[in-house]
């Protein structure tokens, strides 16, 4: 079973989560709605960058995951710049024995006047 979970302040990562979920044939849920009692083979995690790091609530969510709940995590997300969430997610999960895929999907997200309209339709297709 695959699942999609995300944290989104401005809606950019939520848009991506919807596209990932459609591709996986599942429903995307926010970290607040995630049911940790259900195990999953692959967990797609929408983890975007805010002020240089992933959100504290998402960090706590990831730190609470156990290998008995999820086998592999695949990261996707947005940011106003080039920094991605992958290194931080790996640093949180891999010491707990949860595998994190080396590849991720990252695109620009709109923030104030930067990257207006992103993620756009092309980003969502990818």
Coordinates of N, CA, C and O in Angstrom, one line a residue:
X1 N 0.8 -1.2 0.0 CA 0.0 0.0 0.0 C 0.9 1.2 0.0 O 1.9 1.3 0.7
X2 N 0.5 2.2 -0.8 CA 1.2 3.5 -0.9 C 0.3 4.6 -0.3 O -0.9 4.5 -0.3
X3 N 1.0 5.6 0.3 CA 0.2 6.7 0.9 C 1.0 8.0 0.6 O 2.2 8.0 0.4
X4 N 0.2 9.1 0.6 CA 0.8 10.4 0.4 C 0.4 11.3 1.6 O -0.7 11.4 1.9
X5 N 1.5 11.9 2.2 CA 1.3 12.8 3.3 C 2.1 14.1 3.0 O 3.1 14.0 2.4
X6 N 1.6 15.2 3.5 CA 2.2 16.5 3.2 C 2.0 17.5 4.4 O 1.1 17.3 5.2
X7 N 2.9 18.5 4.4 CA 2.7 19.7 5.2 C 2.8 20.9 4.3 O 3.7 20.9 3.5
X8 N 1.8 21.8 4.3 CA 1.8 22.9 3.4 C 1.2 24.1 4.1 O 0.1 24.1 4.6
X9 N 2.0 25.2 4.1 CA 1.6 26.4 4.7 C 0.8 27.3 3.7 O -0.2 27.8 4.0
X10 N 1.3 27.4 2.5 CA 0.8 28.3 1.5 C 0.0 27.6 0.4 O -0.6 28.2 -0.5
X11 N -0.1 26.2 0.4 CA -0.8 25.5 -0.6 C 0.0 24.9 -1.7 O -0.5 24.1 -2.5
X12 N 1.3 25.3 -1.8 CA 2.1 24.8 -2.9 C 2.3 23.3 -2.8 O 2.2 22.6 -3.8
X13 N 2.7 22.9 -1.7 CA 3.0 21.4 -1.5 C 1.7 20.6 -1.5 O 1.7 19.5 -2.0
X14 N 0.6 21.2 -1.1 CA -0.7 20.5 -1.1 C -1.1 20.3 -2.6 O -1.6 19.2 -2.9
X15 N -0.8 21.2 -3.5 CA -1.0 21.0 -4.9 C -0.2 19.8 -5.5 O -0.7 19.0 -6.2
X16 N 1.1 19.8 -5.1 CA 1.9 18.7 -5.5 C 1.4 17.4 -4.9 O 1.4 16.4 -5.6
X17 N 1.0 17.4 -3.7 CA 0.5 16.2 -3.0 C -0.7 15.6 -3.8 O -0.8 14.4 -3.9
X18 N -1.6 16.5 -4.2 CA -2.7 16.0 -5.0 C -2.3 15.4 -6.3 O -2.9 14.3 -6.6
X19 N -1.3 15.9 -7.0 CA -0.8 15.3 -8.2 C -0.2 14.0 -8.0 O -0.4 13.0 -8.7
X20 N 0.7 13.9 -6.9 CA 1.3 12.6 -6.6 C 0.3 11.6 -6.2 O 0.4 10.4 -6.6
X21 N -0.7 12.0 -5.4 CA -1.7 11.0 -5.0 C -2.5 10.5 -6.2 O -2.8 9.3 -6.2
X22 N -2.9 11.4 -7.1 CA -3.6 10.9 -8.3 C -2.8 9.9 -9.1 O -3.3 8.9 -9.5
X23 N -1.5 10.2 -9.2 CA -0.6 9.2 -9.9 C -0.5 7.9 -9.2 O -0.3 6.9 -9.8
X24 N -0.5 7.9 -7.8 CA -0.4 6.7 -7.0 C -1.8 6.0 -6.8 O -1.8 4.9 -6.2
X25 N -2.8 6.7 -7.2 CA -4.2 6.1 -7.0 C -4.7 6.1 -5.6 O -5.4 5.2 -5.2
X26 N -4.2 7.1 -4.8 CA -4.6 7.2 -3.4 C -5.0 8.7 -3.1 O -5.0 9.5 -4.0
X27 N -5.4 8.9 -1.9 CA -5.7 10.3 -1.4 C -4.6 10.9 -0.6 O -4.0 10.2 0.2
X28 N -4.3 12.1 -0.8 CA -3.3 12.8 0.0 C -3.9 13.3 1.2 O -5.0 13.8 1.2
X29 N -3.1 13.2 2.3 CA -3.6 13.7 3.6 C -2.5 14.6 4.3 O -1.3 14.3 4.1
X30 N -2.9 15.6 5.0 CA -2.0 16.4 5.8 C -1.4 15.6 6.9 O -2.0 14.6 7.3
X31 N -0.3 16.0 7.5 CA 0.3 15.3 8.6 C -0.7 15.2 9.8 O -0.6 14.3 10.5
X32 N -1.5 16.2 9.9 CA -2.5 16.2 11.0 C -3.6 15.1 10.8 O -4.1 14.7 11.8
X33 N -3.8 14.7 9.6 CA -4.8 13.7 9.3 C -4.3 12.3 9.2 O -5.0 11.4 9.0
X34 N -3.0 12.2 9.1 CA -2.3 10.9 8.9 C -2.6 9.9 10.0 O -2.5 10.3 11.2
X35 N -3.0 8.7 9.7 CA -3.3 7.6 10.7 C -2.0 6.7 10.7 O -1.8 5.9 9.9
X36 N -1.2 6.9 11.8 CA 0.0 6.1 11.9 C -0.2 4.6 12.2 O 0.7 3.8 12.1
X37 N -1.4 4.2 12.5 CA -1.7 2.8 12.8 C -1.7 2.0 11.5 O -1.6 0.8 11.5
X38 N -1.9 2.6 10.4 CA -1.9 1.9 9.1 C -0.5 1.8 8.6 O 0.2 2.8 8.5
X39 N 0.0 0.6 8.2 CA 1.3 0.5 7.7 C 1.3 0.7 6.2 O 0.3 0.6 5.5
X40 N 2.5 1.1 5.7 CA 2.6 1.4 4.2 C 4.0 1.0 3.7 O 5.0 1.0 4.5
X41 N 4.0 0.5 2.5 CA 5.2 0.2 1.9 C 6.0 1.4 1.5 O 7.2 1.6 1.8
X42 N 5.3 2.3 0.8 CA 6.0 3.5 0.3 C 5.1 4.7 0.8 O 3.9 4.8 0.5
X43 N 5.8 5.6 1.5 CA 5.1 6.9 1.9 C 5.8 8.0 1.2 O 7.0 8.3 1.3
X44 N 4.9 8.7 0.4 CA 5.4 9.9 -0.3 C 5.2 11.1 0.6 O 4.1 11.3 1.1
X45 N 6.3 11.8 0.9 CA 6.2 12.9 1.9 C 6.5 14.2 1.3 O 7.5 14.4 0.7
X46 N 5.5 15.1 1.4 CA 5.6 16.4 0.9 C 6.2 17.3 1.9 O 5.6 17.6 2.9
X47 N 7.5 17.6 1.7 CA 8.2 18.4 2.7 C 8.9 19.5 2.1 O 9.9 19.4 1.4
X48 N 8.4 20.7 2.3 CA 8.9 21.9 1.7 C 9.8 22.7 2.6 O 9.8 22.5 3.8
X49 N 10.5 23.7 2.1 CA 11.4 24.5 2.8 C 10.8 25.8 3.2 O 10.2 26.5 2.4
X50 N 10.9 26.1 4.5 CA 10.4 27.4 5.1 C 11.5 28.0 5.9 O 12.0 27.4 6.8
X51 N 12.0 29.2 5.5 CA 13.1 29.9 6.2 C 14.3 28.9 6.3 O 14.9 28.9 7.4
X52 N 14.6 28.2 5.3 CA 15.8 27.4 5.3 C 15.7 26.0 5.8 O 16.7 25.2 5.9
X53 N 14.5 25.5 6.3 CA 14.3 24.2 6.9 C 12.9 23.7 6.7 O 12.0 24.5 6.4
X54 N 12.7 22.4 7.0 CA 11.3 21.9 7.0 C 10.6 22.4 8.2 O 11.2 22.7 9.2
X55 N 9.3 22.5 8.2 CA 8.5 22.9 9.3 C 8.7 22.0 10.5 O 8.8 20.8 10.4
X56 N 8.7 22.6 11.7 CA 8.8 21.9 12.9 C 7.8 20.8 13.2 O 8.1 19.7 13.7
X57 N 6.6 21.1 12.8 CA 5.5 20.1 12.9 C 5.8 18.9 12.0 O 5.6 17.7 12.4
X58 N 6.3 19.1 10.8 CA 6.7 18.0 10.0 C 7.9 17.2 10.5 O 7.9 16.0 10.5
X59 N 8.8 18.0 11.1 CA 10.0 17.3 11.7 C 9.5 16.4 12.8 O 10.0 15.2 12.9
X60 N 8.6 16.8 13.7 CA 8.1 16.0 14.8 C 7.4 14.8 14.2 O 7.5 13.7 14.7
X61 N 6.6 15.0 13.2 CA 5.9 13.9 12.5 C 6.8 12.8 12.0 O 6.7 11.6 12.3
X62 N 7.9 13.2 11.3 CA 8.8 12.3 10.8 C 9.6 11.6 11.9 O 9.8 10.4 11.8
X63 N 10.0 12.3 12.9 CA 10.7 11.7 14.0 C 9.9 10.6 14.8 O 10.5 9.7 15.3
X64 N 8.6 10.7 14.7 CA 7.8 9.7 15.4 C 7.5 8.5 14.5 O 7.0 7.5 15.1
X65 N 7.8 8.5 13.2 CA 7.6 7.3 12.4 C 8.5 6.2 12.8 O 9.7 6.4 13.2
X66 N 8.0 5.0 12.7 CA 8.8 3.8 13.0 C 8.9 2.9 11.8 O 8.0 2.9 11.0
X67 N 10.0 2.1 11.7 CA 10.1 1.2 10.6 C 9.0 0.2 10.5 O 8.7 -0.3 9.4
X68 N 8.3 -0.1 11.5 CA 7.1 -1.0 11.4 C 5.9 -0.3 10.7 O 5.0 -1.0 10.3
X69 N 6.0 1.0 10.6 CA 4.9 1.7 10.0 C 5.1 2.0 8.5 O 4.2 2.1 7.7
X70 N 6.4 2.2 8.1 CA 6.7 2.5 6.7 C 8.1 1.9 6.3 O 9.0 2.0 7.1
X71 N 8.1 1.4 5.1 CA 9.4 0.8 4.7 C 10.2 1.8 3.9 O 11.4 1.9 4.2
X72 N 9.6 2.6 3.0 CA 10.4 3.5 2.2 C 9.7 4.9 2.1 O 8.5 4.9 2.0
X73 N 10.5 5.9 2.1 CA 9.9 7.3 2.0 C 10.5 7.9 0.7 O 11.7 7.7 0.4
X74 N 9.6 8.5 -0.1 CA 10.0 9.3 -1.2 C 9.6 10.7 -1.0 O 8.4 11.0 -0.6
X75 N 10.5 11.7 -1.2 CA 10.3 13.1 -0.8 C 9.9 13.9 -2.1 O 10.5 13.7 -3.1
X76 N 9.0 14.8 -1.9 CA 8.7 15.8 -2.9 C 8.4 17.1 -2.2 O 8.1 17.1 -1.0
X77 N 8.5 18.2 -2.9 CA 8.2 19.5 -2.3 C 8.6 20.7 -3.1 O 9.0 20.5 -4.2
X78 N 8.4 21.8 -2.5 CA 8.6 23.1 -3.2 C 9.5 24.0 -2.3 O 9.6 23.7 -1.1
X79 N 10.0 25.0 -2.9 CA 10.7 26.1 -2.1 C 10.9 27.3 -3.0 O 10.8 27.1 -4.2
X80 N 11.0 28.4 -2.4 CA 11.3 29.6 -3.2 C 12.6 29.6 -3.9 O 12.8 30.2 -4.9
X81 N 13.6 28.9 -3.3 CA 14.9 28.8 -3.8 C 15.3 27.4 -4.3 O 14.4 26.6 -4.6
X82 N 16.5 27.1 -4.3 CA 17.0 25.8 -4.7 C 17.1 24.7 -3.7 O 17.2 23.5 -4.0
X83 N 17.2 25.1 -2.4 CA 17.3 24.2 -1.3 C 16.1 23.2 -1.3 O 15.0 23.6 -1.4
X84 N 16.4 21.9 -1.0 CA 15.4 20.9 -1.0 C 15.3 20.3 0.4 O 16.2 20.4 1.2
X85 N 14.2 19.6 0.7 CA 14.0 19.0 2.0 C 14.7 17.6 2.1 O 14.8 17.1 3.3
X86 N 15.2 17.0 1.1 CA 15.7 15.7 1.1 C 16.8 15.4 2.1 O 16.7 14.5 2.9
X87 N 17.8 16.3 2.2 CA 18.9 16.0 3.2 C 18.3 16.0 4.7 O 18.7 15.1 5.5
X88 N 17.4 16.9 5.0 CA 16.9 17.0 6.3 C 16.0 15.8 6.6 O 16.1 15.2 7.7
X89 N 15.2 15.4 5.7 CA 14.3 14.2 5.9 C 15.1 13.0 6.1 O 14.9 12.2 7.0
X90 N 16.2 12.8 5.3 CA 17.1 11.6 5.4 C 17.7 11.6 6.8 O 17.8 10.6 7.4
X91 N 18.2 12.8 7.3 CA 18.8 12.9 8.6 C 17.9 12.5 9.7 O 18.3 12.0 10.7
X92 N 16.6 12.8 9.5 CA 15.6 12.4 10.6 C 15.3 10.9 10.5 O 15.2 10.3 11.5
X93 N 15.0 10.4 9.3 CA 14.5 9.0 9.2 C 15.5 7.9 9.2 O 15.3 6.9 9.7
X94 N 16.6 8.1 8.5 CA 17.5 7.0 8.3 C 18.1 6.5 9.6 O 18.3 5.3 9.7
X95 N 18.4 7.3 10.6 CA 18.9 6.8 11.9 C 17.9 5.9 12.6 O 18.2 5.1 13.4
X96 N 16.6 6.0 12.2 CA 15.5 5.2 12.8 C 15.3 3.9 12.0 O 14.4 3.2 12.2
X97 N 16.1 3.7 10.9 CA 16.0 2.5 10.1 C 14.9 2.6 9.0 O 14.5 1.6 8.4
X98 N 14.5 3.8 8.6 CA 13.6 4.0 7.5 C 14.3 4.5 6.3 O 15.0 5.5 6.3
X99 N 14.2 3.7 5.2 CA 14.9 4.0 4.0 C 14.2 5.2 3.3 O 13.0 5.4 3.2
X100 N 15.1 6.1 2.8 CA 14.6 7.3 2.1 C 15.3 7.3 0.7 O 16.5 7.1 0.6
X101 N 14.4 7.3 -0.3 CA 14.9 7.3 -1.7 C 15.9 8.4 -2.0 O 15.7 9.5 -1.5
X102 N 16.9 8.1 -2.8 CA 18.0 9.1 -3.1 C 17.4 10.2 -4.0 O 17.9 11.3 -4.0
X103 N 16.4 9.9 -4.8 CA 15.9 10.9 -5.7 C 14.6 11.5 -5.1 O 13.9 10.9 -4.3
X104 N 14.3 12.7 -5.5 CA 13.1 13.4 -5.0 C 12.6 14.2 -6.2 O 13.2 14.4 -7.2
X105 N 11.4 14.7 -6.0 CA 10.8 15.7 -6.9 C 10.7 17.0 -6.2 O 10.2 17.2 -5.1
X106 N 11.4 18.1 -6.7 CA 11.4 19.4 -6.2 C 11.1 20.4 -7.3 O 11.7 20.3 -8.4
X107 N 10.3 21.4 -7.0 CA 10.1 22.5 -7.9 C 9.9 23.8 -7.2 O 9.8 23.8 -5.9
X108 N 10.0 24.8 -7.9 CA 9.8 26.1 -7.3 C 8.4 26.3 -6.8 O 7.5 25.9 -7.5
X109 N 8.2 27.0 -5.7 CA 6.9 27.4 -5.2 C 6.8 28.9 -5.1 O 7.8 29.5 -4.8
X110 N 5.6 29.4 -5.3 CA 5.5 30.8 -5.2 C 5.6 31.3 -3.8 O 5.1 30.6 -2.8
X111 N 6.2 32.4 -3.6 CA 6.4 33.0 -2.2 C 6.5 34.5 -2.4 O 7.5 34.9 -3.1
X112 N 5.6 35.2 -1.9 CA 5.6 36.7 -2.1 C 5.6 37.0 -3.6 O 4.7 36.6 -4.3
X113 N 6.7 37.6 -4.1 CA 6.7 38.0 -5.5 C 7.6 37.0 -6.3 O 7.7 37.1 -7.5
X114 N 8.2 36.0 -5.6 CA 9.0 35.1 -6.3 C 8.2 33.9 -6.8 O 7.3 33.4 -6.2
X115 N 8.5 33.4 -8.0 CA 8.0 32.2 -8.6 C 6.5 32.2 -8.7 O 5.8 31.2 -8.5
X116 N 5.9 33.3 -9.1 CA 4.4 33.4 -9.1 C 3.9 32.4 -10.1 O 4.4 32.1 -11.1
X117 N 2.8 31.8 -9.6 CA 2.1 30.7 -10.4 C 2.7 29.3 -10.3 O 2.2 28.4 -10.9
X118 N 3.7 29.2 -9.5 CA 4.4 27.9 -9.3 C 3.9 27.2 -8.0 O 3.6 28.0 -7.1
X119 N 3.7 26.0 -8.0 CA 3.9 25.0 -9.1 C 2.8 25.2 -10.1 O 1.6 25.5 -9.8
X120 N 3.2 25.1 -11.4 CA 2.3 25.3 -12.5 C 1.9 23.9 -13.1 O 2.3 22.9 -12.5
X121 N 1.1 23.9 -14.1 CA 0.6 22.7 -14.7 C 1.8 21.8 -15.2 O 1.7 20.6 -15.0
X122 N 2.9 22.3 -15.7 CA 4.0 21.5 -16.1 C 4.6 20.8 -14.9 O 5.0 19.7 -14.9
X123 N 4.8 21.6 -13.8 CA 5.3 21.0 -12.5 C 4.4 19.8 -12.1 O 4.9 18.8 -11.7
X124 N 3.1 20.0 -12.1 CA 2.2 19.0 -11.7 C 2.2 17.8 -12.6 O 2.0 16.6 -12.1
X125 N 2.5 17.9 -13.9 CA 2.6 16.8 -14.8 C 3.8 16.0 -14.5 O 3.8 14.8 -14.6
X126 N 4.9 16.6 -14.1 CA 6.1 15.9 -13.8 C 6.0 15.1 -12.5 O 6.5 14.1 -12.4

